[in-house]
Coordinates of C-alpha atoms and ligand atoms in Angstrom, one line a residue:
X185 CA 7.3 -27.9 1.0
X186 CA 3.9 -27.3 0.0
X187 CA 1.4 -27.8 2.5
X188 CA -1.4 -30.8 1.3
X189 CA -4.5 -28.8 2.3
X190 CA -4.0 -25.0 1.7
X191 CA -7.0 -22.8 3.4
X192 CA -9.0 -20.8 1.0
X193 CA -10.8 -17.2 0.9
X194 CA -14.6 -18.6 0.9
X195 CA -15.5 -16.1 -1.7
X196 CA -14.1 -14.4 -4.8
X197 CA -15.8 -11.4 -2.7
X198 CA -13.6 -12.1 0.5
X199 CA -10.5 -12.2 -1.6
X200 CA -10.9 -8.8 -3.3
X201 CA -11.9 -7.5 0.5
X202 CA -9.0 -8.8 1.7
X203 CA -7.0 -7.9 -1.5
X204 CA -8.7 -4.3 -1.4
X205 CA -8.1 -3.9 2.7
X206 CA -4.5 -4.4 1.8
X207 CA -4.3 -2.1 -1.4
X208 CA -6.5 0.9 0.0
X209 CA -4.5 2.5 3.3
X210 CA -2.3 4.7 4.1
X211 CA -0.6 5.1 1.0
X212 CA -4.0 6.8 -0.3
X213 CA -4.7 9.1 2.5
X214 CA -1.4 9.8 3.7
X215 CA 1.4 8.8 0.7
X216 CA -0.8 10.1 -2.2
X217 CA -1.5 13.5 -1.3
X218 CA 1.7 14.3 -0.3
X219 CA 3.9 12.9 -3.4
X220 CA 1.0 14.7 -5.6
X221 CA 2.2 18.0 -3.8
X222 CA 5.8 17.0 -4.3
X223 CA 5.4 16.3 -8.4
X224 CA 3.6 19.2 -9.7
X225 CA 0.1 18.1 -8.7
X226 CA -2.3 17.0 -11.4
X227 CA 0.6 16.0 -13.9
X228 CA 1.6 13.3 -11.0
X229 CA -2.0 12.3 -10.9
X230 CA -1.6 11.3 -14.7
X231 CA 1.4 9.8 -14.7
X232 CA -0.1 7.8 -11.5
X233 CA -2.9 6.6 -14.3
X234 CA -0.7 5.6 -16.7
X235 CA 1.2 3.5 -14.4
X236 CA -1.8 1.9 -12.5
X237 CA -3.4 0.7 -15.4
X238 CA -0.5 -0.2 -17.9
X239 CA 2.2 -1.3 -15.4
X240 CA 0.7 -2.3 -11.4
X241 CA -2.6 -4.0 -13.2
X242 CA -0.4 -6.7 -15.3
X243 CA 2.1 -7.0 -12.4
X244 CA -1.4 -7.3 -10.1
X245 CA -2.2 -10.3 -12.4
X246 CA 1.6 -11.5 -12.5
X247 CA 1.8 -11.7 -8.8
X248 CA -1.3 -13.8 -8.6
X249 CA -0.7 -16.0 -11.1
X250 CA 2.7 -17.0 -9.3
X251 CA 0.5 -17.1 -5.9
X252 CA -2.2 -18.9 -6.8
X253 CA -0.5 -21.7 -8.9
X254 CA 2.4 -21.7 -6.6
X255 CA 0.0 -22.3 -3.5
X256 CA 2.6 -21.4 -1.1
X257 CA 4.6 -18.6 0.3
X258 CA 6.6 -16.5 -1.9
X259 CA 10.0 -19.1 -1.7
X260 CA 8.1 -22.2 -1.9
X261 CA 5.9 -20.5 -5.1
X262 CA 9.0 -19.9 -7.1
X263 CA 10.2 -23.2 -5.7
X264 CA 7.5 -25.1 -7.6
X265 CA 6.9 -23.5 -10.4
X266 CA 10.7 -23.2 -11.8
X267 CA 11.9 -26.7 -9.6
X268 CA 15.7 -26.2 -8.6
X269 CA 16.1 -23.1 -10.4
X270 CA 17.6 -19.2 -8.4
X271 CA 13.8 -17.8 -8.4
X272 CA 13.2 -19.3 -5.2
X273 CA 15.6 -16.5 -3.8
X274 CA 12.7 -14.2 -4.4
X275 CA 11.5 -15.4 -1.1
X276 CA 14.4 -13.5 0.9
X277 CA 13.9 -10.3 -1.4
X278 CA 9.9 -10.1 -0.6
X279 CA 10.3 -11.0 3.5
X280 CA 13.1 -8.1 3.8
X281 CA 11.0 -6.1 1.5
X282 CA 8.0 -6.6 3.4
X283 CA 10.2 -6.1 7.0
X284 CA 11.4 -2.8 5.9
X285 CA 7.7 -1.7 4.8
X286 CA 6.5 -2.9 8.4
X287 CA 8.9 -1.1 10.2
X288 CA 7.7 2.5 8.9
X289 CA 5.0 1.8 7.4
X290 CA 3.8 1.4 11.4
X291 CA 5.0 4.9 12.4
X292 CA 2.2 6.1 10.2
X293 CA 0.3 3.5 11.9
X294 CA 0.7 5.0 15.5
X295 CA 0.2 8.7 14.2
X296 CA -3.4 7.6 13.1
X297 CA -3.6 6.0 16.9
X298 CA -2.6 9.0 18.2
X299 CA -4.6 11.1 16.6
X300 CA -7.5 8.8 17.0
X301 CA -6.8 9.6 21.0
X302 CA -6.7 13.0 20.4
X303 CA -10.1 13.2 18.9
X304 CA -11.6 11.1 21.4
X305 CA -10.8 14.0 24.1
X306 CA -12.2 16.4 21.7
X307 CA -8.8 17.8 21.2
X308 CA -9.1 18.2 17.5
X309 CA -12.5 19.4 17.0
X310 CA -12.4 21.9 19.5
X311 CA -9.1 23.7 18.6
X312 CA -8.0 26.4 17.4
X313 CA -7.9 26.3 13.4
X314 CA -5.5 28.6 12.6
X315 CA -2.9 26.5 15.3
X316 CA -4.5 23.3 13.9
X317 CA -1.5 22.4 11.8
X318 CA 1.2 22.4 14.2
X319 CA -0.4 19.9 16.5
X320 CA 1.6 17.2 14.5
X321 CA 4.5 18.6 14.6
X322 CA 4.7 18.9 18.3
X323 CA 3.6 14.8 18.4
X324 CA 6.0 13.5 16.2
X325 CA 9.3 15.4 17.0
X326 CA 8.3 14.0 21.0
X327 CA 10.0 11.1 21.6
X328 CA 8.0 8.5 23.7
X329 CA 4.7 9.6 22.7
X330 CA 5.0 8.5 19.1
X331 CA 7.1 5.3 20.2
X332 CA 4.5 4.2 22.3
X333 CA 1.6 4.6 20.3
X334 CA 4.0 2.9 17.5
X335 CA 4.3 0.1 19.3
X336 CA 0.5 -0.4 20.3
X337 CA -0.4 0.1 16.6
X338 CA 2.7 -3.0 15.8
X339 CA 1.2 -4.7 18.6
X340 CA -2.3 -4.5 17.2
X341 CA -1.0 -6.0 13.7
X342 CA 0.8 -9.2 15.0
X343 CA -2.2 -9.6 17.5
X344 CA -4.2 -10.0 14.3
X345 CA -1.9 -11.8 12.5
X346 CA -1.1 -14.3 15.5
X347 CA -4.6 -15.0 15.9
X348 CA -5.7 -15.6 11.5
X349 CA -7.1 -13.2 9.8
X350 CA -10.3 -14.5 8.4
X351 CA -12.9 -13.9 11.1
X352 CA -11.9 -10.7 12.5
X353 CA -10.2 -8.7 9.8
X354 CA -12.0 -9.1 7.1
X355 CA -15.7 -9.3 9.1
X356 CA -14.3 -5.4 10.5
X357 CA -13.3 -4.2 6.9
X358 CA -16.2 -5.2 5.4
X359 CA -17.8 -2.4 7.0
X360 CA -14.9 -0.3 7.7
X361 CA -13.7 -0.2 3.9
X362 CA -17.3 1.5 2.7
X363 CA -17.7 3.4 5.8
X364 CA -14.2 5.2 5.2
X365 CA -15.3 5.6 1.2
X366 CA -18.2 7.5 2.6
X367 CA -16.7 9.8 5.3
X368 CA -13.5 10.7 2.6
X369 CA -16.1 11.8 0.5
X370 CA -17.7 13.6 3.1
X371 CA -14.4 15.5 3.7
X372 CA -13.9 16.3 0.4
X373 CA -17.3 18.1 -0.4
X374 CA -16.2 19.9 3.0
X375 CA -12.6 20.8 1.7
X376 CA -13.8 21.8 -1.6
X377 CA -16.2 24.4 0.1
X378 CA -13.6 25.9 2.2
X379 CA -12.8 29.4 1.7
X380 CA -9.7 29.9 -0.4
X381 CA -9.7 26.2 -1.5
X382 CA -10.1 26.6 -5.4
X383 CA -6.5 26.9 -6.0
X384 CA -6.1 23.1 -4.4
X385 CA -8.5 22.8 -6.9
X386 CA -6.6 24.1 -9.7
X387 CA -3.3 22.3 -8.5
X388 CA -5.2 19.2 -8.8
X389 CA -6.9 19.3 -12.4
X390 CA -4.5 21.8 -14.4
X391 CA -1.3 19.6 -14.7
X392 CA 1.9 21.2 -15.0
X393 CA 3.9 18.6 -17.0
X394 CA 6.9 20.7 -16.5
X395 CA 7.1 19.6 -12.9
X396 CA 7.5 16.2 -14.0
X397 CA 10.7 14.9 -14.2
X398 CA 12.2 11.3 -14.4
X399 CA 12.0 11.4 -10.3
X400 CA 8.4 12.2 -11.1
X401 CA 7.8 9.3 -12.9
X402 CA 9.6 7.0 -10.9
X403 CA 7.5 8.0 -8.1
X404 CA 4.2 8.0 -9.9
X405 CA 5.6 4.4 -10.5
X406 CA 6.6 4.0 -6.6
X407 CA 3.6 4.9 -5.8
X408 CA 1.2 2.9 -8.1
X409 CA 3.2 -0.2 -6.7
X410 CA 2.8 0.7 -3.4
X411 CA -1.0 1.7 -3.3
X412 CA -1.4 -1.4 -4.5
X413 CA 0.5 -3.6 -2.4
X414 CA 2.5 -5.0 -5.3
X415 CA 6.1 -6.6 -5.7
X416 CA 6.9 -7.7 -2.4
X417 CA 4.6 -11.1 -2.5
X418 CA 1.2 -9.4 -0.9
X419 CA -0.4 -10.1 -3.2
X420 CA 1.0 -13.4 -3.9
X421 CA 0.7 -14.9 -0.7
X422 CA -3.2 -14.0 -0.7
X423 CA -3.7 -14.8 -3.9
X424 CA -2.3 -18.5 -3.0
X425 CA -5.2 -18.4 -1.1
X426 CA -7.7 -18.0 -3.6
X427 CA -9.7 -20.3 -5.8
X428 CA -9.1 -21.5 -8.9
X429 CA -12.7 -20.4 -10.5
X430 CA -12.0 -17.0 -9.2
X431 CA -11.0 -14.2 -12.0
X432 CA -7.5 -12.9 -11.3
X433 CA -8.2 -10.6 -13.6
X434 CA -11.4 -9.1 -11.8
X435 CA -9.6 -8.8 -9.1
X436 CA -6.6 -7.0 -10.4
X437 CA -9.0 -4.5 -12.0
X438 CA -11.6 -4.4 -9.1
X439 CA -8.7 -3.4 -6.7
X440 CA -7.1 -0.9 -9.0
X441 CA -9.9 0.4 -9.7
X442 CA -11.4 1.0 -5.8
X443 CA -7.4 2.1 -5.1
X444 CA -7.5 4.8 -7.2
X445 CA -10.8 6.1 -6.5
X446 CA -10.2 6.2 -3.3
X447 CA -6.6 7.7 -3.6
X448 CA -8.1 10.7 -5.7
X449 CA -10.7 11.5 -3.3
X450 CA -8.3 11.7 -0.5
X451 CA -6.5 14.4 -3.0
X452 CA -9.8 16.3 -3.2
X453 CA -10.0 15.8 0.8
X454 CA -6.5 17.6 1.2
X455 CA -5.4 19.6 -1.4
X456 CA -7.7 22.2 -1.4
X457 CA -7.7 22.7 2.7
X458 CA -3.9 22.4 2.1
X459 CA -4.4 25.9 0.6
X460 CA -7.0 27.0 2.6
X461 CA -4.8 26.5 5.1
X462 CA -2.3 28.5 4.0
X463 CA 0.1 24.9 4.2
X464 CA 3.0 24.1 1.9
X465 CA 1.8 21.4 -0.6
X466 CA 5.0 20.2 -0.6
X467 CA 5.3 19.6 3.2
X468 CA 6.5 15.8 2.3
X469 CA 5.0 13.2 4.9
X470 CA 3.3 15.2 7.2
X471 CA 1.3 17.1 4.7
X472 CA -1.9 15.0 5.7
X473 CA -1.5 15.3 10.0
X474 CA -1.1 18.9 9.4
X475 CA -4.2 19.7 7.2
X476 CA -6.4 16.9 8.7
X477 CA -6.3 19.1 11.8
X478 CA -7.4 22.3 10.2
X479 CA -10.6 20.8 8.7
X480 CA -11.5 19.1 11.8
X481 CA -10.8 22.4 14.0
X482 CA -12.5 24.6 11.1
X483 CA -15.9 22.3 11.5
X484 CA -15.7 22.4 14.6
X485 CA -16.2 26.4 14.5
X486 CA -19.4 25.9 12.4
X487 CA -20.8 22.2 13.9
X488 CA -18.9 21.2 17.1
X489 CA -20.9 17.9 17.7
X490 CA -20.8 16.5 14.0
X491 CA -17.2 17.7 13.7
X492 CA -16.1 15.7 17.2
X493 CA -18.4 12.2 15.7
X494 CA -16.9 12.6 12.7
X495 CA -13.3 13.3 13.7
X496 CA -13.7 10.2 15.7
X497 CA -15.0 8.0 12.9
X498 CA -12.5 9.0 11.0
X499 CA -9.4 8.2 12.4
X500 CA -10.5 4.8 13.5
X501 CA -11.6 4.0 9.9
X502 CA -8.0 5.1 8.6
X503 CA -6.7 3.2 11.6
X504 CA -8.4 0.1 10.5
X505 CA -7.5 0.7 6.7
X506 CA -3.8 1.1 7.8
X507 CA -4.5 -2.2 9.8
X508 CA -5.8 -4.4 6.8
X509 CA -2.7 -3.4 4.8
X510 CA -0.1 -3.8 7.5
X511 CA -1.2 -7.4 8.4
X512 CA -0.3 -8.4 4.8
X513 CA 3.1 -6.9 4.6
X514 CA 3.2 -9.2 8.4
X515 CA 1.9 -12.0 6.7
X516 CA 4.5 -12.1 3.9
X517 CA 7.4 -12.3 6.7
X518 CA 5.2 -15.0 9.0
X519 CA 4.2 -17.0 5.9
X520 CA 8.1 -17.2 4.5
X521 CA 9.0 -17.9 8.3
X522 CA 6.5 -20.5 8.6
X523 CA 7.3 -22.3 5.8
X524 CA 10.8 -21.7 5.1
X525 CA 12.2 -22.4 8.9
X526 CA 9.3 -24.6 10.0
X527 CA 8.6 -22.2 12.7
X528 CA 5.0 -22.2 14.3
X529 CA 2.9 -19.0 13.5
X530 CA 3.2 -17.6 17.5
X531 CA 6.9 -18.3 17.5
X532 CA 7.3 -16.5 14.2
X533 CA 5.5 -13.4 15.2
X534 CA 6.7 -12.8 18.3
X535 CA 10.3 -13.1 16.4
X536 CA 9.1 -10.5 13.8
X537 CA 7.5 -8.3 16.6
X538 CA 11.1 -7.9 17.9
X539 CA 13.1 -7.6 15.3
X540 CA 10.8 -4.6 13.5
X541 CA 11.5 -2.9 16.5
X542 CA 15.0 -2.7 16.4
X543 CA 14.5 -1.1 12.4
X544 CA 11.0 0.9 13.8
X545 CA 12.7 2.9 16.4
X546 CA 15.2 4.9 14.4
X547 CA 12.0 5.3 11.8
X548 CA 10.2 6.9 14.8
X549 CA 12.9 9.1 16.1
X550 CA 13.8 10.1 12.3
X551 CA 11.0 12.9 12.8
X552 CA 12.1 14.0 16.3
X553 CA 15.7 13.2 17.8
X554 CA 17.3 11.5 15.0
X555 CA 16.5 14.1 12.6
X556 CA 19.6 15.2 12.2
X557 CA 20.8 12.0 11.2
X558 CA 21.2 11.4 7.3
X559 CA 22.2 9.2 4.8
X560 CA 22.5 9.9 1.4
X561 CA 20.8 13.4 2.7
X562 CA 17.6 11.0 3.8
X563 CA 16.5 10.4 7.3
X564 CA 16.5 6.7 8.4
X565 CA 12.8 7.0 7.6
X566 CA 12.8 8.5 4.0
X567 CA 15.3 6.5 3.7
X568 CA 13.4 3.2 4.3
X569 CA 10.4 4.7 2.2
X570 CA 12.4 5.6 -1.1
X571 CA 14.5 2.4 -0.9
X572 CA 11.4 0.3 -0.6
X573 CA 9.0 1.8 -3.1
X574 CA 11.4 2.7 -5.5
X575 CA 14.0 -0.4 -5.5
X576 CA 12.6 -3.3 -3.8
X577 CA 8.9 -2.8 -5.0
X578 CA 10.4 -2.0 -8.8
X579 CA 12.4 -4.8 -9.2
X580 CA 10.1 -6.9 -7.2
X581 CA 7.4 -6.5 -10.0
X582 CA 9.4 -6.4 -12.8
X583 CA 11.0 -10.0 -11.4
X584 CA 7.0 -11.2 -10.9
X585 CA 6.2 -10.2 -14.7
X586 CA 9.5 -11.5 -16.0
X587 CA 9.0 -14.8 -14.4
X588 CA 5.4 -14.4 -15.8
X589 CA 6.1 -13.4 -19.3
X590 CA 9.3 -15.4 -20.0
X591 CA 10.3 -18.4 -17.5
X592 CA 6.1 -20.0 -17.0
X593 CA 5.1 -21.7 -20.1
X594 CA 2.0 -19.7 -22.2
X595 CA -0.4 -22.0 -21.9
X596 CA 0.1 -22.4 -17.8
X597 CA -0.4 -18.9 -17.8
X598 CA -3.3 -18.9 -20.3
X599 CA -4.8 -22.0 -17.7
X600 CA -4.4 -20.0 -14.7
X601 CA -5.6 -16.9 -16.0
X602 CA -9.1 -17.9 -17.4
X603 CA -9.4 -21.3 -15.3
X604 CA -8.8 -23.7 -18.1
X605 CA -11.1 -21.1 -21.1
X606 CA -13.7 -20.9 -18.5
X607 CA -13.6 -17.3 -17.6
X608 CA -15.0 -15.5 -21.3
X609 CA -13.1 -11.7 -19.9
X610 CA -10.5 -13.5 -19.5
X611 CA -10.1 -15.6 -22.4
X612 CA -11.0 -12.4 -24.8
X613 CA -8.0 -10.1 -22.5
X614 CA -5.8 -12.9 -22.3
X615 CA -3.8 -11.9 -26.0
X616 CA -3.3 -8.4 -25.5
X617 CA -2.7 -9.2 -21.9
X618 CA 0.3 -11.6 -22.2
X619 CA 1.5 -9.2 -24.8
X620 CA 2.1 -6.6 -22.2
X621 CA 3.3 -8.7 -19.9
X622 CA 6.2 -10.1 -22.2
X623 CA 6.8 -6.4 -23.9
X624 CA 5.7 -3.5 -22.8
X625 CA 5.8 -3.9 -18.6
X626 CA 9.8 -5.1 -18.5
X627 CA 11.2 -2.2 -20.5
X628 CA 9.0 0.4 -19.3
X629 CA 10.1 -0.3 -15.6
X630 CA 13.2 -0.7 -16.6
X631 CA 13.3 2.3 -18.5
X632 CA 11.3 4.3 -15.7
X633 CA 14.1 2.7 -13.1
X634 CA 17.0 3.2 -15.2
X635 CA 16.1 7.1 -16.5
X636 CA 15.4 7.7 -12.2
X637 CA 18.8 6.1 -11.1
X638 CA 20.6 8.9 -13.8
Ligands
LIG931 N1 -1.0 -0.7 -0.2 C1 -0.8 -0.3 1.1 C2 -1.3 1.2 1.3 O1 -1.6 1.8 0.3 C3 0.6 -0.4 1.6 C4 1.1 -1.8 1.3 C5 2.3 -1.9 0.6 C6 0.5 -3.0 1.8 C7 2.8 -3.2 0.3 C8 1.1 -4.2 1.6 C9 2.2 -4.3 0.8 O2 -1.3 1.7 2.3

């Protein structure tokens, strides 16, 4: 079950790049900014605080715990940790979790490909502003445009994937992951300066709390999960990677930490040429394609040549942030299909590349032909995004810390967590920690869960 020698990240460093490259993608740039314009702006951002820190950072450390003592994928984790028990099941729950993320989360994917051609002619920098923002909307209704570049970007990912992802990946984020920091911040000083952009401003740090609503939270939740790549065995499966004298802890905080940084720069990026723009914050998933545009366009009035570098730079870094975090959702299918059927790593991913296709292609087609087509008043796409983040992520977590907090004995927790008393952080968080993990993360997702469903 469990294979004899496991390969490890060579570095605590490597495993919070690796960690990080999965956490910080397209659910900062693209997700973030549009569910802040969707909850009432600057209340969401709170609510996203509070359930960083006091719910995804436990579950973070849940996750790995499970991983990293488990060694194995998320099946063969459970497996060995609670022998002959239903846990194991948990493997099925995070592969068809992770599938369903794949399959979307790749339409994203191919609309940062896309646009990443688009710059490359110049198209972006050199248009029009004020027509700016319908240039997305002309892509993704199309039909084989965005199917194609869908494809390429689903390609790119079980290329990766096929061939390991040590030595490529995580050499190319290590440079990608700053450089992207950099330019976002870049953007945002831009954004902020725009004409007519103080009221993004304003939407951002004056929360209206009466926007808020049980929805809200459970989205603020959603989203908190899903920034950081938790409860669907991400971050378990790369944590069973990961040495024993590395901190878990660290590495929760370290990745929550850079998340959310970089999730509320991306809001300062936006927001404020959202209004500039004259844009609906509440546009839903294109909100980000439709103001990225403008900006582009509007430096390009002022600075052609830096606007058409930058544009370029730009989308390949969000390309290659959406990258890191798609292989891991990948790798959670291929490691359970590895393991669990005893299929070779090739075999597996060409399997997975064809099966995400037949569940991708309705996702594409949900923004042009089959957008008409709705269940439960949600297009195939929504659909795939609201049942992921806000059922299978939930429950995924609050399974992890429940298994955590009540099934794993205290002290195999207590061991894992701060290497046997070696880690001092550790040792001194470990109380208050545990705590939290047995009585305050359960209930509160429960309750967030619960309060959402009525
Ligand atoms: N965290 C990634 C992002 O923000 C998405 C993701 C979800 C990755 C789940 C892996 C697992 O874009």
């Amino acid at each position: 079950m469990v294979p004899s020698k496991r390969e490890q990240f060579g570095s605590s460093f490597s495993f919070i790049m690796a960690v990080a490259g999965s956490a910080i993608g397209l659910g900062n740039i693209w997700r973030f900014p549009y569910m802040v314009g969707e909850h009432g702006g600057g209340a969401f951002i709170v609510a996203y605080l509070v359930c960083c820190l006091f719910i995804a950072v436990p579950c973070f450390v849940c996750e790995s715990v499970i991983g990293r003592r488990g060694r194995s994928d998320v099946y063969g984790s459970f497996d060995r940790l609670a022998p002959g028990s239903k846990w194991k099941w948990m493997g099925f729950w995070s592969a068809l979790a992770a599938f369903i993320i794949v399959a979307y989360y790749c339409v994203v994917g191919g609309w940062s490909l896309d646009f990443l051609v688009r710059s490359l002619s110049g198209h972006l920098s050199q248009g029009n502003p004020d027509g700016a923002s319908v240039v997305f909307g002309k892509m993704a209704t199309a039909t084989v445009e965005p199917l194609v570049m869908y494809v390429v970007f689903l390609v790119a990912t079980a290329v990766i994937v096929m061939g390991g992802i040590k030595k490529g990946i995580e050499r190319f984020t290590k440079i990608t992951t700053p450089m992207l920091f950099v330019l976002m911040v870049v953007m945002a000083i831009y954004s902020v300066s725009l004409p007519g952009s103080s009221a993004g401003v304003r939407y951002l740090v004056h929360p209206d709390f009466s926007r808020l609503d049980a929805n809200g939270w459970a989205c603020a939740l959603g989203q908190a999960f899903f920034s950081m790549s938790l409860g669907i065995g991400a971050v378990l499966v790369y944590s069973s990677f990961m040495k024993k004298e590395n901190s878990i802890l660290a590495g929760g905080l370290f990745t929550a930490a850079s998340d959310t940084i970089f999730a509320i720069i991306a809001g300062f990026a936006i927001m404020p040429a959202v209004f500039s723009a004259g844009i609906e914050p509440s546009a839903g998933p294109a909100l980000v394609y439709e103001t990225l545009p403008f900006i582009f366009a509007k430096m390009g009035v002022e600075a052609p040549v830096v606007s058409a570098v930058m544009t370029v730079i730009f989308f390949l870094a969000i390309l290659a942030a959406a990258l890191t975090s798609s292989i891991s959702m990948f790798e959670v299918c291929i490691e359970h299909m590895v393991h669990r059927y005893g299929w070779n790593r090739k075999a597996s991913t060409l399997a997975l590349l064809g099966t995400v296709l037949l569940l991708g292609v309705p996702c594409v087609l949900s923004f042009g032909p089959l957008g008409g087509f709705k269940i439960f008043g949600m297009t195939v796409f929504d659909l795939c995004d609201y049942v992921c983040s806000n059922v299978f992520m939930t429950l995924g977590a609050l399974a992890f810390t429940v298994f955590v907090g009540w099934i794993m004995k205290r002290e195999d927790v207590k061991d894992e967590l701060t290497n046997g008393g070696k880690l001092p952080f550790s040792n001194r968080a470990f109380k208050p920690l545990y705590f939290f993990i047995r009585w305050v993360v359960p209930p509160a997702i429960l309750l967030i869960f619960i309060s959402n469903l009525l």
